[in-house]
Amino acid sequence: MVSERTRWLLQRIDELDGPGTPLQRTCDATLPLLDVDAAAVSLLARDLSDGGIVAEAGDGAHAMIELQLDLGEGPALDAFRSQVDLQVPDLAESDGRWPGFSQAALATGTRAVFAMWLGIGAIEIGVLHLHRERPGPFVGPQAADARTLAEMCSTLVVDLGADGRQSEPADIADALLAPQRAVVHQATGMVSVQIDDGLETALARLRAYAFSHDRSLHDVARDVVERRLRFER
Amino acid sequence: MTTREARLNETFVVLADTLVSGFDLTDLMHTLVSTCVELLGADAAGLLLADGHGRLVVMGSTDEATRTLELFELQNEDGPCLDSYRTGEVVSEPDLATSRRWLDFSRHAVGAGFRAVDALPLRIRDEVIGALNLLRAAAGPGDTADIQAARALADVAAIGILQERLLRESQLLAEQLQKALTSRVLIEQAKGVLAEQGGIDVAEAFDLLRRHARSRGRTVRDCAQDVLDGRLSITDLT
């Protein structure tokens, strides 16, 4: 039931012999195996309201995920929403599909982005995000390998819950999810009361403010929660 | 190759296929028991799987007659399937009429028209998950080749069943993970709403929310949802 190629991939991952959990090592292995500069395995809430990095390799992948969650746009979110694998060989030619994300990502020198949906059966749990400075799509077996590696990651993420160390999924979520995202949700709640409107509108206001003041959503949220910033109706 | 052999090979292929592609557990179990009757000399066959409490439950049977089903059920107290399940070994009895084993089961089996029995364990390495019960009307030992073939089928079925179980457990875990993620968002948002309504900080807001949930015997998540839906406000908590 395990294909030749899968066996080959597992052997390569084994050979890399790094420290860390099987999930971390699989994440590390994507860099040489798929010829990318950075990778991140991220949990994502079904409605994309939250997420958390559970494994990361190379530079800047974490920031790429946070950026997409902050902006509410990006290939990782699209791949997750549609349960597909997305290749963006060159952000510079992505036709304004993700204007905010593309601009910020290109500014870091990233040209190629790949996003593989993670799930168990039909239940989505997150995304495997990869990026590279050199533009260009996956070649040869890379696309199929990326899918296989994504499936391995899915199994390993869920394994984190089954290994006895963290038995409650809520504990997994708490342990894995970045505490700094909490502040964004708190600010959303506060602003919704301040402007006397719904949570989505409140978040949109926060995002718009962050964009027009060229600040991160997290910084703006912190100002709101620490009462240095108020919004009006 | 005889017709029987050809058909048996085909059965193996079908079973192996289910492990790789779209998996239907009911289908698998039905294929297994009906093959035992059609090709392997059994007059009735039943598949029993152990539930969470180690109780053997009939999951597939070639014979829906109550008397036959009862025969399977009886073995939870005493019987060849129970022995096979516990030992992980094949348990056979060529003549239930004269045997002194499993008195209750033997009596019922003979009364239902079965004189001989074989119970094969469903196992993967050290784990036994159930038993395959073959019943024959005529007394006498089962054909060795038949029993061997039935064992091989049982092994393939065991893998499929275990695989399906693992998939279900993983899916459950994945769902719980999703729920935990969205719960966290709701709770943080509710903290913000309450903090703004009451002019207090989020930590205090959380305390009030938790206390309210505890005193009402409700989850924090449900109360948080109420806050976001406008059914619960800071004045209700202070």
Short mmCIF file of N, CA and C in Angstrom, two decimals, chain A residues 7-18 25 29 33:
data_model
loop_
_atom_site.label_atom_id
_atom_site.label_comp_id
_atom_site.label_asym_id
_atom_site.label_seq_id
_atom_site.Cartn_x
_atom_site.Cartn_y
_atom_site.Cartn_z
N ARG A 7 8.04 5.47 -0.39
CA ARG A 7 9.13 4.84 0.36
C ARG A 7 10.41 5.64 0.17
N TRP A 8 10.67 6.04 -1.07
CA TRP A 8 11.86 6.81 -1.39
C TRP A 8 11.86 8.12 -0.61
N LEU A 9 10.72 8.80 -0.58
CA LEU A 9 10.61 10.07 0.15
C LEU A 9 10.88 9.86 1.63
N LEU A 10 10.28 8.80 2.18
CA LEU A 10 10.49 8.52 3.61
C LEU A 10 11.96 8.28 3.91
N GLN A 11 12.65 7.60 3.01
CA GLN A 11 14.08 7.34 3.21
C GLN A 11 14.87 8.64 3.21
N ARG A 12 14.51 9.53 2.27
CA ARG A 12 15.23 10.83 2.20
C ARG A 12 15.02 11.59 3.49
N ILE A 13 13.78 11.57 4.01
CA ILE A 13 13.47 12.29 5.25
C ILE A 13 14.29 11.70 6.40
N ASP A 14 14.35 10.38 6.44
CA ASP A 14 15.13 9.69 7.45
C ASP A 14 16.60 10.08 7.40
N GLU A 15 17.13 10.13 6.18
CA GLU A 15 18.56 10.44 5.98
C GLU A 15 18.93 11.80 6.52
N LEU A 16 18.00 12.74 6.42
CA LEU A 16 18.30 14.10 6.87
C LEU A 16 18.59 14.13 8.36
N ASP A 17 18.03 13.13 9.07
CA ASP A 17 18.46 12.86 10.44
C ASP A 17 18.59 14.09 11.34
N GLY A 18 17.65 15.00 11.26
CA GLY A 18 17.75 16.18 12.09
C GLY A 18 17.09 15.97 13.44
N ARG A 25 10.71 17.25 11.02
CA ARG A 25 11.70 16.70 10.08
C ARG A 25 11.14 16.60 8.68
N ALA A 29 12.51 18.56 5.42
CA ALA A 29 12.85 17.82 4.20
C ALA A 29 12.25 18.43 2.94
N LEU A 33 13.90 18.51 -0.96
CA LEU A 33 13.11 17.64 -1.84
C LEU A 33 12.32 18.41 -2.89
#
